[in-house]
Short mmCIF file of C-alpha atoms and ligand atoms in Angstrom, two decimals:
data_model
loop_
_atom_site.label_atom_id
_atom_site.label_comp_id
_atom_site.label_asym_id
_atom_site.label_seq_id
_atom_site.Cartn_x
_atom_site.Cartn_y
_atom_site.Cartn_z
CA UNK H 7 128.55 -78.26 4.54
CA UNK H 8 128.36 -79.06 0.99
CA UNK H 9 126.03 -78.03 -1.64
CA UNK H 10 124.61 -79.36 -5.31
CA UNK H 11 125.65 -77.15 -8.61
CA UNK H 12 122.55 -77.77 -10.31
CA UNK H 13 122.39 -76.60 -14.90
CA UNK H 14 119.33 -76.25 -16.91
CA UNK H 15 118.62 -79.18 -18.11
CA UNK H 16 115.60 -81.51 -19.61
CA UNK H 17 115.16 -85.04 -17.66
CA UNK H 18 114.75 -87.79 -20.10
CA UNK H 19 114.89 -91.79 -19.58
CA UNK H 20 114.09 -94.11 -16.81
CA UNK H 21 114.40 -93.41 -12.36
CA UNK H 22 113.83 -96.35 -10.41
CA UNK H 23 112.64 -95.74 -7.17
CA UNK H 24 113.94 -96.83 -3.65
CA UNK H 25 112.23 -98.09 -0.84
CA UNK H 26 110.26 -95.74 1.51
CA UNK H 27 112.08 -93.60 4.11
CA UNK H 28 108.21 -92.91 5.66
CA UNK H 29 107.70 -96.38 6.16
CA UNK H 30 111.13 -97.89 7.06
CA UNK H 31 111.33 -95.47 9.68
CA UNK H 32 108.16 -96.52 11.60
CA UNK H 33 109.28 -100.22 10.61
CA UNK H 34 112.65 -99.86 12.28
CA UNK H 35 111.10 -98.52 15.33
CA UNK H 36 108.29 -101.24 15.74
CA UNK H 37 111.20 -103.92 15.60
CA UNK H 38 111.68 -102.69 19.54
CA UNK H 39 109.05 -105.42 19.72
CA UNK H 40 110.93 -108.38 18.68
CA UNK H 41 113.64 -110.15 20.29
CA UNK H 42 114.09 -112.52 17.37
CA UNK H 43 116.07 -112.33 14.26
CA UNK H 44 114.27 -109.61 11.90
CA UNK H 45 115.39 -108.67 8.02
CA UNK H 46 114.14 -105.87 6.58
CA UNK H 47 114.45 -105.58 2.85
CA UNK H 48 114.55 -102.30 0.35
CA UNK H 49 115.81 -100.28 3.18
CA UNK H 50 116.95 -96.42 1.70
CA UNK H 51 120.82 -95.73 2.49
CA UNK H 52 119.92 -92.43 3.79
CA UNK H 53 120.47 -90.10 6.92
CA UNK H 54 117.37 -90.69 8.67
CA UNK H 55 117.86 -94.58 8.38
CA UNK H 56 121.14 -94.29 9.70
CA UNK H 57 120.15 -92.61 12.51
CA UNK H 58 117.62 -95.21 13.39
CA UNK H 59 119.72 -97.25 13.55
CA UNK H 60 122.07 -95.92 15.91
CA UNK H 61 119.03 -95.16 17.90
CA UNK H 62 118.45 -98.88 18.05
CA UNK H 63 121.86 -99.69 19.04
CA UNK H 64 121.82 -97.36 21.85
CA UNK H 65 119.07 -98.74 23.64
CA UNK H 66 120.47 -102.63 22.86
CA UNK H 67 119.68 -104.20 19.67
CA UNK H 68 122.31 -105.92 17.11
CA UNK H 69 121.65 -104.35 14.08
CA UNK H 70 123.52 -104.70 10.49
CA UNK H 71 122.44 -102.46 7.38
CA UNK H 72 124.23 -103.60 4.29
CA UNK H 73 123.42 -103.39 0.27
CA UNK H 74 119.73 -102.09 1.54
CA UNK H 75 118.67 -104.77 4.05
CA UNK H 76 118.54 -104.26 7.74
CA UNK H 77 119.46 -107.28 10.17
CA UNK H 78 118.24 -107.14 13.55
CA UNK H 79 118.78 -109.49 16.69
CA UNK H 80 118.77 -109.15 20.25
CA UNK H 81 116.59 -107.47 22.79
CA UNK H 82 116.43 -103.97 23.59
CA UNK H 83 118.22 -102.77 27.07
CA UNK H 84 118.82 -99.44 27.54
CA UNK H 85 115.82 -97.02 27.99
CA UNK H 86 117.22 -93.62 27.40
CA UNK H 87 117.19 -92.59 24.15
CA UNK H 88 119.41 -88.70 23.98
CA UNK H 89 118.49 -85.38 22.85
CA UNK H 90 121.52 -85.87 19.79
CA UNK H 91 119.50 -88.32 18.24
CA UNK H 92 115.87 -87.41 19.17
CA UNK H 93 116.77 -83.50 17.31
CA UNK H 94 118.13 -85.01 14.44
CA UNK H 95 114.70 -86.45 13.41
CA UNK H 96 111.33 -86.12 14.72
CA UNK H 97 110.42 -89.57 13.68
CA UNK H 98 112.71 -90.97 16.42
CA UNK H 99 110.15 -90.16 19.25
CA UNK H 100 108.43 -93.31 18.08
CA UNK H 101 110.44 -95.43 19.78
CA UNK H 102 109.06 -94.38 23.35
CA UNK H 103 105.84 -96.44 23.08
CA UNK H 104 107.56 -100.10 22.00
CA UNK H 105 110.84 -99.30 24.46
CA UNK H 106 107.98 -98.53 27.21
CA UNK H 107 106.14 -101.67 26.68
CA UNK H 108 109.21 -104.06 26.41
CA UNK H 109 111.33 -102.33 29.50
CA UNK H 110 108.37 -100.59 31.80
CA UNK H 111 109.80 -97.80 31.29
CA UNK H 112 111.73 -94.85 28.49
CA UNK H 113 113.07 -91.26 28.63
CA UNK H 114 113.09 -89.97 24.97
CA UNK H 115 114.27 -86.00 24.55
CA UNK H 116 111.02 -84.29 23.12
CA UNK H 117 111.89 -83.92 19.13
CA UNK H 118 112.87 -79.66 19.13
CA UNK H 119 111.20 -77.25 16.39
CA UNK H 120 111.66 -78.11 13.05
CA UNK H 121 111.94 -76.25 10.02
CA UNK H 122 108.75 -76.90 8.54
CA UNK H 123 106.81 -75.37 11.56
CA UNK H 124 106.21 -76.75 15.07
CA UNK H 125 105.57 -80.08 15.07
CA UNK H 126 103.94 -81.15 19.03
CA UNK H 127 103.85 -84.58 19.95
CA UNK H 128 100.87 -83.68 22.17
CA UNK H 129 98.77 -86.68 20.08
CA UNK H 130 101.25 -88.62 20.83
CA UNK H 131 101.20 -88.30 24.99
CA UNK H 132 97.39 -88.21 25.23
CA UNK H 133 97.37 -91.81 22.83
CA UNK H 134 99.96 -93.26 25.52
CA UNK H 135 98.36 -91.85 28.60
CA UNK H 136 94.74 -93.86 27.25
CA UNK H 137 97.11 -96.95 26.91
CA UNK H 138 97.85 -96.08 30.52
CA UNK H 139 100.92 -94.84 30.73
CA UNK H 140 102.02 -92.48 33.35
CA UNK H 141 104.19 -89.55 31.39
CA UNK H 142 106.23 -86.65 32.86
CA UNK H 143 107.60 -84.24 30.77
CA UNK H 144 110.63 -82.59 32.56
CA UNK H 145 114.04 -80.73 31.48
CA UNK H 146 112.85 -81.57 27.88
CA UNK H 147 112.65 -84.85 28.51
CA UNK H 148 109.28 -87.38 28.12
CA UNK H 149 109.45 -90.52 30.64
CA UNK H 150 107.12 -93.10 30.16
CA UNK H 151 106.51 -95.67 32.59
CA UNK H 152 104.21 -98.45 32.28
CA UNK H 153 100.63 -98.85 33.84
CA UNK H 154 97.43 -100.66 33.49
CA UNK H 155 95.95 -100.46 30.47
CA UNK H 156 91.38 -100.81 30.29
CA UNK H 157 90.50 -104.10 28.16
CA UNK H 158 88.99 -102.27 25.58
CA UNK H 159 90.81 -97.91 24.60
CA UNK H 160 89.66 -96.17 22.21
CA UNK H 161 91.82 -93.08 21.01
CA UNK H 162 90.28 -90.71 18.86
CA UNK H 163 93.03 -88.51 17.49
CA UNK H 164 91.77 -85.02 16.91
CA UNK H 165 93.77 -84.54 13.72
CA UNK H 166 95.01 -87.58 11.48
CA UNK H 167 98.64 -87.49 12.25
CA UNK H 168 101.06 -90.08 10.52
CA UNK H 169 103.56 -90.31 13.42
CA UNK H 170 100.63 -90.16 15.98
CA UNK H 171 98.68 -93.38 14.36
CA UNK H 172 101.80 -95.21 13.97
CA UNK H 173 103.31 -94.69 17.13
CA UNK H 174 100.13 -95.58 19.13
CA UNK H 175 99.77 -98.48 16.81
CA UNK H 176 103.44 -99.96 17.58
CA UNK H 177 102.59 -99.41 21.43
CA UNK H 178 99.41 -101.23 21.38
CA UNK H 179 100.17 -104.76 19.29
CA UNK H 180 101.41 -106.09 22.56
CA UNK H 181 99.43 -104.38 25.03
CA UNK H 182 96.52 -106.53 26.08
CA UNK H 183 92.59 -106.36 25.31
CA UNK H 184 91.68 -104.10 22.29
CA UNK H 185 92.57 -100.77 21.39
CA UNK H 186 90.88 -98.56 18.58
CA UNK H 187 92.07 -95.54 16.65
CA UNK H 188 89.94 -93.19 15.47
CA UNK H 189 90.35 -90.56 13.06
CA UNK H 190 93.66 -92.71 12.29
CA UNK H 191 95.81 -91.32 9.32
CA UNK H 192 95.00 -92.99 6.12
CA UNK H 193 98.76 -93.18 4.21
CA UNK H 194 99.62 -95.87 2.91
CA UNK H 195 102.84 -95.86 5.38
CA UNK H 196 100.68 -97.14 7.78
CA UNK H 197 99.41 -100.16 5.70
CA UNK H 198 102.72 -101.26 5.56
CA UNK H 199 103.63 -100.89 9.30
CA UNK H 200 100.43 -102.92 9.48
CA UNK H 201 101.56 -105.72 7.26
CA UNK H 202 105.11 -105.42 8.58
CA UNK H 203 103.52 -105.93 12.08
CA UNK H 204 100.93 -108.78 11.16
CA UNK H 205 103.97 -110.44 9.31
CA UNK H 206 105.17 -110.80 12.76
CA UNK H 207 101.94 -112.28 14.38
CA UNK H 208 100.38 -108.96 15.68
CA UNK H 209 96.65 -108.55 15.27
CA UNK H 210 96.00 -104.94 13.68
CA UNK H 211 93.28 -104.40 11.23
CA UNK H 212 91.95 -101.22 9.29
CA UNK H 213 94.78 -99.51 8.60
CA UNK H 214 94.08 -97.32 5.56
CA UNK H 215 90.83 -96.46 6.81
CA UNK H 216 89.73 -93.96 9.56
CA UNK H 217 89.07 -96.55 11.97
CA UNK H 218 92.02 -98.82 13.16
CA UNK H 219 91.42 -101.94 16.05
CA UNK H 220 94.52 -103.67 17.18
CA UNK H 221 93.98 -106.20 19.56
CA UNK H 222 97.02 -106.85 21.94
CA UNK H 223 99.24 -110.30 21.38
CA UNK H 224 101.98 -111.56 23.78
CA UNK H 225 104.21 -111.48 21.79
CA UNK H 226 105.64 -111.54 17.97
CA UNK H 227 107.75 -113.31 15.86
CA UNK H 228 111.00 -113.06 13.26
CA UNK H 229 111.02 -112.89 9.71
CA UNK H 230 111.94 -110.57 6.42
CA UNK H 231 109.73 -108.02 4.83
CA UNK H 232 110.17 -105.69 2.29
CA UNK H 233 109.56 -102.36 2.50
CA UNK H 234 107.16 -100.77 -0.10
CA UNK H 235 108.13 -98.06 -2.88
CA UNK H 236 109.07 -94.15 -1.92
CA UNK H 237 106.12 -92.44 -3.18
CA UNK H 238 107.54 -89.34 -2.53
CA UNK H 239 110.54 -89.69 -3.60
CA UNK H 240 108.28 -91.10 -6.93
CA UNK H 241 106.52 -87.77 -6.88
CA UNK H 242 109.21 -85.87 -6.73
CA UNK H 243 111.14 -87.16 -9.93
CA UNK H 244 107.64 -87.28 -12.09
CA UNK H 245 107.17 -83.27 -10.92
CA UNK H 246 110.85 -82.72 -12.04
CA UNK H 247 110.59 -84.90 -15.32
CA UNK H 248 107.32 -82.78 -16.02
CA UNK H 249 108.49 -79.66 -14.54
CA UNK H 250 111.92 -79.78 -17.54
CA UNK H 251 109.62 -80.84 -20.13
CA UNK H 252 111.31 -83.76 -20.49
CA UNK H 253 109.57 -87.34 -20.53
CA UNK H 254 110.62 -90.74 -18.93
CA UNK H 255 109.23 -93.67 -16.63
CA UNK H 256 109.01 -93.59 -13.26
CA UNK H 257 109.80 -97.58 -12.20
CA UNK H 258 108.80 -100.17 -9.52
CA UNK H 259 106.33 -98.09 -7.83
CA UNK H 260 102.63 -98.29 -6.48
CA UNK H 261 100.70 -95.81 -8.67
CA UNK H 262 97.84 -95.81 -6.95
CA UNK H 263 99.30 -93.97 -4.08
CA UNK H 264 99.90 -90.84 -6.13
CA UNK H 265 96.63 -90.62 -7.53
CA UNK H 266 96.15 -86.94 -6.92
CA UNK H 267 99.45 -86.36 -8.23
CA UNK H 268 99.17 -88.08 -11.66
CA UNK H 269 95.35 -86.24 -11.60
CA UNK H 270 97.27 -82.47 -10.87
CA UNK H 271 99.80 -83.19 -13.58
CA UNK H 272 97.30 -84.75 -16.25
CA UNK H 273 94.92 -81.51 -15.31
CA UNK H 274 97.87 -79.15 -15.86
CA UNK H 275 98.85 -80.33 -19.30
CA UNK H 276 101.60 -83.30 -18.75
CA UNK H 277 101.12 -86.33 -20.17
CA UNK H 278 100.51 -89.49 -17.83
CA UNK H 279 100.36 -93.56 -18.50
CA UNK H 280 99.62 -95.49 -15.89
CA UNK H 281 101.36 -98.80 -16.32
CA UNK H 282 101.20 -101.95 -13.58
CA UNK H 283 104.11 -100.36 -11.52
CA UNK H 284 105.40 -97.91 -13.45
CA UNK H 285 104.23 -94.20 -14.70
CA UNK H 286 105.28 -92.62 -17.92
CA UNK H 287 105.76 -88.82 -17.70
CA UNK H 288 105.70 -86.78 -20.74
CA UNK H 289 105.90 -82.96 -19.92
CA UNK H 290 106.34 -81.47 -23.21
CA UNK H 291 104.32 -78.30 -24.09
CA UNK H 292 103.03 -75.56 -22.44
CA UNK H 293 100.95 -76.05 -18.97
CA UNK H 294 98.05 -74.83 -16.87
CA UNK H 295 97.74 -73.28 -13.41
CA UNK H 296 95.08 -74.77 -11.04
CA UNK H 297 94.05 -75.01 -7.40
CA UNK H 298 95.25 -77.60 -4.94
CA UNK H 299 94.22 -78.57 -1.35
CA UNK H 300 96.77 -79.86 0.54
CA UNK H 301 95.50 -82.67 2.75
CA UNK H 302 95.80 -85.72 4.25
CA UNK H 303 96.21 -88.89 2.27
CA UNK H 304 94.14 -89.46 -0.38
CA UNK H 305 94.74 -85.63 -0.44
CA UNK H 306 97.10 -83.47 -2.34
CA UNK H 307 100.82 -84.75 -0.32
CA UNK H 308 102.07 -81.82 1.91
CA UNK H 309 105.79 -83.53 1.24
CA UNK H 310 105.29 -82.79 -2.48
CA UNK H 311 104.07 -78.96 -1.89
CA UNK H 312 106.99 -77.59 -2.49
CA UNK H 313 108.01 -79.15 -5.37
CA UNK H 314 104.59 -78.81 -7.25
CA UNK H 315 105.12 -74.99 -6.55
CA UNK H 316 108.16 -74.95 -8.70
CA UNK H 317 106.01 -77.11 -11.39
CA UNK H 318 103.27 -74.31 -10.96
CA UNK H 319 105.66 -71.47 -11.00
CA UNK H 320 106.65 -72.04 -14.64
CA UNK H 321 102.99 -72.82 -16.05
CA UNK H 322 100.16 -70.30 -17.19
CA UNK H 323 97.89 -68.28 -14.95
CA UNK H 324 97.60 -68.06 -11.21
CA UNK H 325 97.39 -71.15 -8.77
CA UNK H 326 96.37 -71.37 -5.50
CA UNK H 327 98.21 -73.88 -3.50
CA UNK H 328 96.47 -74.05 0.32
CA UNK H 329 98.69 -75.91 3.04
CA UNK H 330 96.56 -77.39 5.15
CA UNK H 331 99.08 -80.18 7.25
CA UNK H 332 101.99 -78.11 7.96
CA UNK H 333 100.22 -74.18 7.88
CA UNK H 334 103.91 -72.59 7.90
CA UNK H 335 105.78 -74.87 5.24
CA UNK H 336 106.71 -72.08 2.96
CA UNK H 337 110.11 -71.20 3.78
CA UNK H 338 111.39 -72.77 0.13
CA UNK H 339 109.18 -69.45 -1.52
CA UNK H 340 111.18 -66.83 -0.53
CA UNK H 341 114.21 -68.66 -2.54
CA UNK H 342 111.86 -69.11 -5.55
CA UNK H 343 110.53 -65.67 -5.85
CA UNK H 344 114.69 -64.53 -5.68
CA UNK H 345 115.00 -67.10 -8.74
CA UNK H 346 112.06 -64.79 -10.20
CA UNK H 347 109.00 -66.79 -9.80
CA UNK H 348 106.24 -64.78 -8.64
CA UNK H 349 104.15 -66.46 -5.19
CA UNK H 350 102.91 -64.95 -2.46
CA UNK H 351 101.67 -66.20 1.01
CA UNK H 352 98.55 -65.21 2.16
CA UNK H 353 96.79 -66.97 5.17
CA UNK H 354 98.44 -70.47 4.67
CA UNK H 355 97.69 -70.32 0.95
CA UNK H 356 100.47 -69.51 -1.82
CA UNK H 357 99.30 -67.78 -4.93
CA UNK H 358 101.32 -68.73 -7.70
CA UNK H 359 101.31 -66.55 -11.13
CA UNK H 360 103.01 -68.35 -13.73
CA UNK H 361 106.19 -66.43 -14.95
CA UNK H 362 108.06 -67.27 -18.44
CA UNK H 363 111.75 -68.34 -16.73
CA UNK H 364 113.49 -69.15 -13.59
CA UNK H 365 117.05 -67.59 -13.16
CA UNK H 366 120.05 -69.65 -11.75
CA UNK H 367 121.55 -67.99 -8.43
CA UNK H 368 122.42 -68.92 -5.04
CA UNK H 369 119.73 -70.56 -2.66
CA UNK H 370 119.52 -72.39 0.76
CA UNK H 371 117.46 -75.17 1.15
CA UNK H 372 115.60 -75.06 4.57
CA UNK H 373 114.10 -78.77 4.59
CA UNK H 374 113.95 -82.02 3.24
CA UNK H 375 111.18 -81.49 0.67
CA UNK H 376 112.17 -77.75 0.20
CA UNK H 377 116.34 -78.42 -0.59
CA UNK H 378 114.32 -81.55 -3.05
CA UNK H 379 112.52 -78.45 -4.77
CA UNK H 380 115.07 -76.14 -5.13
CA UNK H 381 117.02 -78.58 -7.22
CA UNK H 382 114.22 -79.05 -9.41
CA UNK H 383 113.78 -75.02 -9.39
CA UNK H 384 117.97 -75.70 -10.44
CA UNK H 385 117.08 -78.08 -13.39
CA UNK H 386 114.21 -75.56 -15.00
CA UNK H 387 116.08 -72.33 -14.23
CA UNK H 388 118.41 -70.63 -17.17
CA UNK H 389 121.60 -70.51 -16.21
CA UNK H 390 123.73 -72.07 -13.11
CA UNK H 391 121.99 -72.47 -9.68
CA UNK H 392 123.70 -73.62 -6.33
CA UNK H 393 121.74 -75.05 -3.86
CA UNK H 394 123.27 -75.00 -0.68
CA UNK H 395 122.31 -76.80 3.01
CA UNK H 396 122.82 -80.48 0.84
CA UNK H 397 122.59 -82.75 4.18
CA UNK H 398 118.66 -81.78 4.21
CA UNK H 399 118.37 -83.83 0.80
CA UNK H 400 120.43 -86.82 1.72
CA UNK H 401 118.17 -86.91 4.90
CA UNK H 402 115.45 -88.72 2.37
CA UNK H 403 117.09 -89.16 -1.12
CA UNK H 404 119.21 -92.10 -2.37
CA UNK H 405 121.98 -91.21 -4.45
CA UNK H 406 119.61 -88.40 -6.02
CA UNK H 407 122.79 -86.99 -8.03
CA UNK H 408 123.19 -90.59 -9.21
CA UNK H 409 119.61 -90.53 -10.02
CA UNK H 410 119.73 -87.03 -11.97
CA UNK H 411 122.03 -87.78 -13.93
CA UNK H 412 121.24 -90.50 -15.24
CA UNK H 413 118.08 -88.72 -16.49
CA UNK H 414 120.52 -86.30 -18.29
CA UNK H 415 120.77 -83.83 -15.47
CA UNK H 416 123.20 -81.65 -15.00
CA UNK H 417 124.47 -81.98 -11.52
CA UNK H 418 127.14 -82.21 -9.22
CA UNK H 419 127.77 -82.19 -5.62
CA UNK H 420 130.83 -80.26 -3.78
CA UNK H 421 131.45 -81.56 -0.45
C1 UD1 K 2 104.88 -87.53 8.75
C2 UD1 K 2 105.98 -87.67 7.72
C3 UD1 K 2 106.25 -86.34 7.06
C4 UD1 K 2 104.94 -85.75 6.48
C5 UD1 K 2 103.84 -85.74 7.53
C6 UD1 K 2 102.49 -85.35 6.96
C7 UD1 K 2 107.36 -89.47 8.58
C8 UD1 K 2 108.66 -89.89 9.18
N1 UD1 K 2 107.18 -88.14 8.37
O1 UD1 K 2 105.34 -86.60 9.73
O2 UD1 K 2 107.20 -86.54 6.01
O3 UD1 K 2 105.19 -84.42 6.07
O4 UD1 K 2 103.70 -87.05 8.11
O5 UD1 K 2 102.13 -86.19 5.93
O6 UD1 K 2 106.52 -90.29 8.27
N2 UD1 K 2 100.41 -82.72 15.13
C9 UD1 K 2 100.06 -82.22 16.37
N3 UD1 K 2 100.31 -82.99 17.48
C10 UD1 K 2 100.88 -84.24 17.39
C11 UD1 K 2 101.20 -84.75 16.11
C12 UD1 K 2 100.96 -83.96 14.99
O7 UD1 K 2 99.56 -81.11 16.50
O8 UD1 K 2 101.06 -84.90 18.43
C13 UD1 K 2 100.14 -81.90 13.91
C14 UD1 K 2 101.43 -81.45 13.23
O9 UD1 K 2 101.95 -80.28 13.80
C15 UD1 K 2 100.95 -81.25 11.81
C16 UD1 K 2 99.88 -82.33 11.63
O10 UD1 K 2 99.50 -82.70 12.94
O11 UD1 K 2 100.37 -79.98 11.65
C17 UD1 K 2 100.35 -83.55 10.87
O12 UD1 K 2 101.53 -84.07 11.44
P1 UD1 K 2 101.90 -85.61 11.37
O13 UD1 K 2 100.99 -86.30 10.44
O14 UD1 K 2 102.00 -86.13 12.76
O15 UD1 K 2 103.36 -85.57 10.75
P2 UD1 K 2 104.57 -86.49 11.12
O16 UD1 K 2 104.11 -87.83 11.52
O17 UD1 K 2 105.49 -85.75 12.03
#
């Protein structure tokens, strides 16, 4: 396992941003539903993406990823999908619903824990079980076999998961007679599955909103789309631009979908400009502490909680930082508090006082967004800092040391 040597440094210049990892995933899963030739555009080279896509040539389909666009052709085959795929990411569960719909039937291993906390599917099942599917969950295994579905469903999720609305979503464009989704996640991942879908001839409005009606077509189409902008990955370069004091532009990006980030860092004392599709980040001077909720889009992004902690860590006075998606994503503090910031957890909420310095040392990244942190927490601290566990970050970031540096960043990864 490698790791990233990450030196104090201030990020200056431009980042452009890659496509989304949240949405191509969902994307790449939903083309289960089309036998016909499929391109998909501003694909991230990442992990996650590549396992996808073996994922989709296990169970059949052709599928070609080269300079970030995905072909696809053929019709899926085989309905097993295996535990060594399913536990490298949770996201591949969502291929159960579209494999079920086109073959009758799928086994998919239940996703295991996960870092960040445990993460059920139990949305998921009850959603699929409405669009009457018989399930049995045996030997850690979910199979899914096709039934009647009622003319008119409608799910009402009791918590607005992502993966949930999306999955259930997929399932239902070619399932006949309507089905609604209540209490549907609002991210703008969805929109684009949505468009992505409706590009193919599926029927799907609301998306966005709470509500979500799909009403079942017999089948869909071919085509290209492009996948829209990372906006975490876009968060995540604005909190570290910010974080060094440095200042730069964060390119071809949506701004509106990090309203409540460009809010937090304008509130805080970092200069924002909101351009067409691009954000200028100026973070010199001193900043402020303040609250944040963590919530469901529009809300405060749980996938940029850790890195706003390192942000807060550095700036004046206490902030309180309250987790309300994942209620145990906190693992990344107990490296930040041994780099000398000062948070503590109590009941799902951190409480950040500001300190004057990080110091450089040793640290293990436990996730995605945490190992994405602690490389910021690398760039702000004096001294050398070596972030270790580096396969967590290439999970969701395109050529990030490619990226860093050419901000000025010191940093280099030994593999
Ligand atoms: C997606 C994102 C992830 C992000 C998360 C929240 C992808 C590939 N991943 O993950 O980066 O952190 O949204 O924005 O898009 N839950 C249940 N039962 C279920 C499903 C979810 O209890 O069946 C709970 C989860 O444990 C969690 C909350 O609902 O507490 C939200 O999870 P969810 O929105 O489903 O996250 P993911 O789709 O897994």
């Amino acid at each position: 396992m490698g790791y990233f040597k990450v030196k104090n440094s201030i990020l200056n210049g431009n980042v452009r941003i890659s496509g989304a990892k949240n949405s191509a995933l969902p994307i790449l899963a939903a083309t289960i539903l089309s036998s016909e030739k499929l391109e998909i555009e501003n694909v991230p080279d990442l992990l996650d993406v590549q396992t996808m896509i073996e994922i989709l040539r296990k169970i059949g389909k052709e599928v070609i990823f080269e300079n970030n666009k995905v072909t696809l052709n053929g019709t899926v085959e085989n309905h097993v999908v295996p535990y060594d795929l399913v536990r490298k990411m949770r996201a591949s569960f969502n291929v159960a619903g579209p494999l079920a719909v086109i073959l009758g039937e799928s086994k998919v291993s239940l996703p295991g824990g996960c870092a960040i906390g445990v993460r059920p599917v139990d949305y998921h099942i009850m959603g699929l079980k409405k669009l009457g599917f018989e399930v049995e969950i045996a030997h850690g295994e979910v199979y899914i076999k096709k039934g009647k579905k009622e003319k008119e469903v409608i799910i009402n999720l009791p918590f607005p998961s992502v993966g949930a609305t999306e999955h259930l979503m997929t399932t239902a464009a070619l399932m006949e007679g309507i089905t609604v989704i209540e209490n549907a996640a609002m991210e703008p991942e969805i929109v684009d599955l949505q468009n992505f879908l409706n590009s193919l001839g599926a029927k799907i409005q609301g998306a966005g909103s709470r509500k979500i009606v799909i009403e079942g077509v017999k089948s869909l189409n071919g085509r290209s789309y492009k996948v829209m902008p990372d906006r975490i990955e876009a968060g995540t370069y604005a909190i570290a631009i910010a974080a060094t004091g440095g200042k730069g532009y964060i390119e071809e990006i949506i701004p509106e979908h990090l309203e409540i980030l460009w809010e937090i860092l304008k509130e805080t004392g970092t200069n924002v400009t909101i351009e067409k599709n691009r954000v200028f980040v100026d973070g010199k001077g001193k900043k402020r502490g303040i609250n944040i909720n963590i919530q469901p889009y529009p809300g405060f992004p749980t996938d940029l909680q850790p890195q706003i902690l390192v942000y807060l860590s550095l700036a004046d006075g206490v902030s309180m930082v309250v987790e309300n998606v994942f209620k145990n994503r906190f693992h990344h503090i107990d490296e930040l508090v041994r780099m000398g910031a000062d948070i503590r957890v109590v009941d799902g909420t951190a409480i950040v006082n500001g300190v004057k310095k990080l110091s450089g040392t040793k640290v293990e990244g436990t996730d995605l967004r945490a190992t994405a942190a602690l490389i910021i927490a690398g760039l702000v601290a004096e001294g050398t800092t070596e972030v270790h566990n580096d396969f967590h970050v290439l999970r969701g970031y395109e050529n990030i040391v490619e990226k860093i540096r050419h901000l000025n960043g010191e940093i280099e990864h030994i593999v």
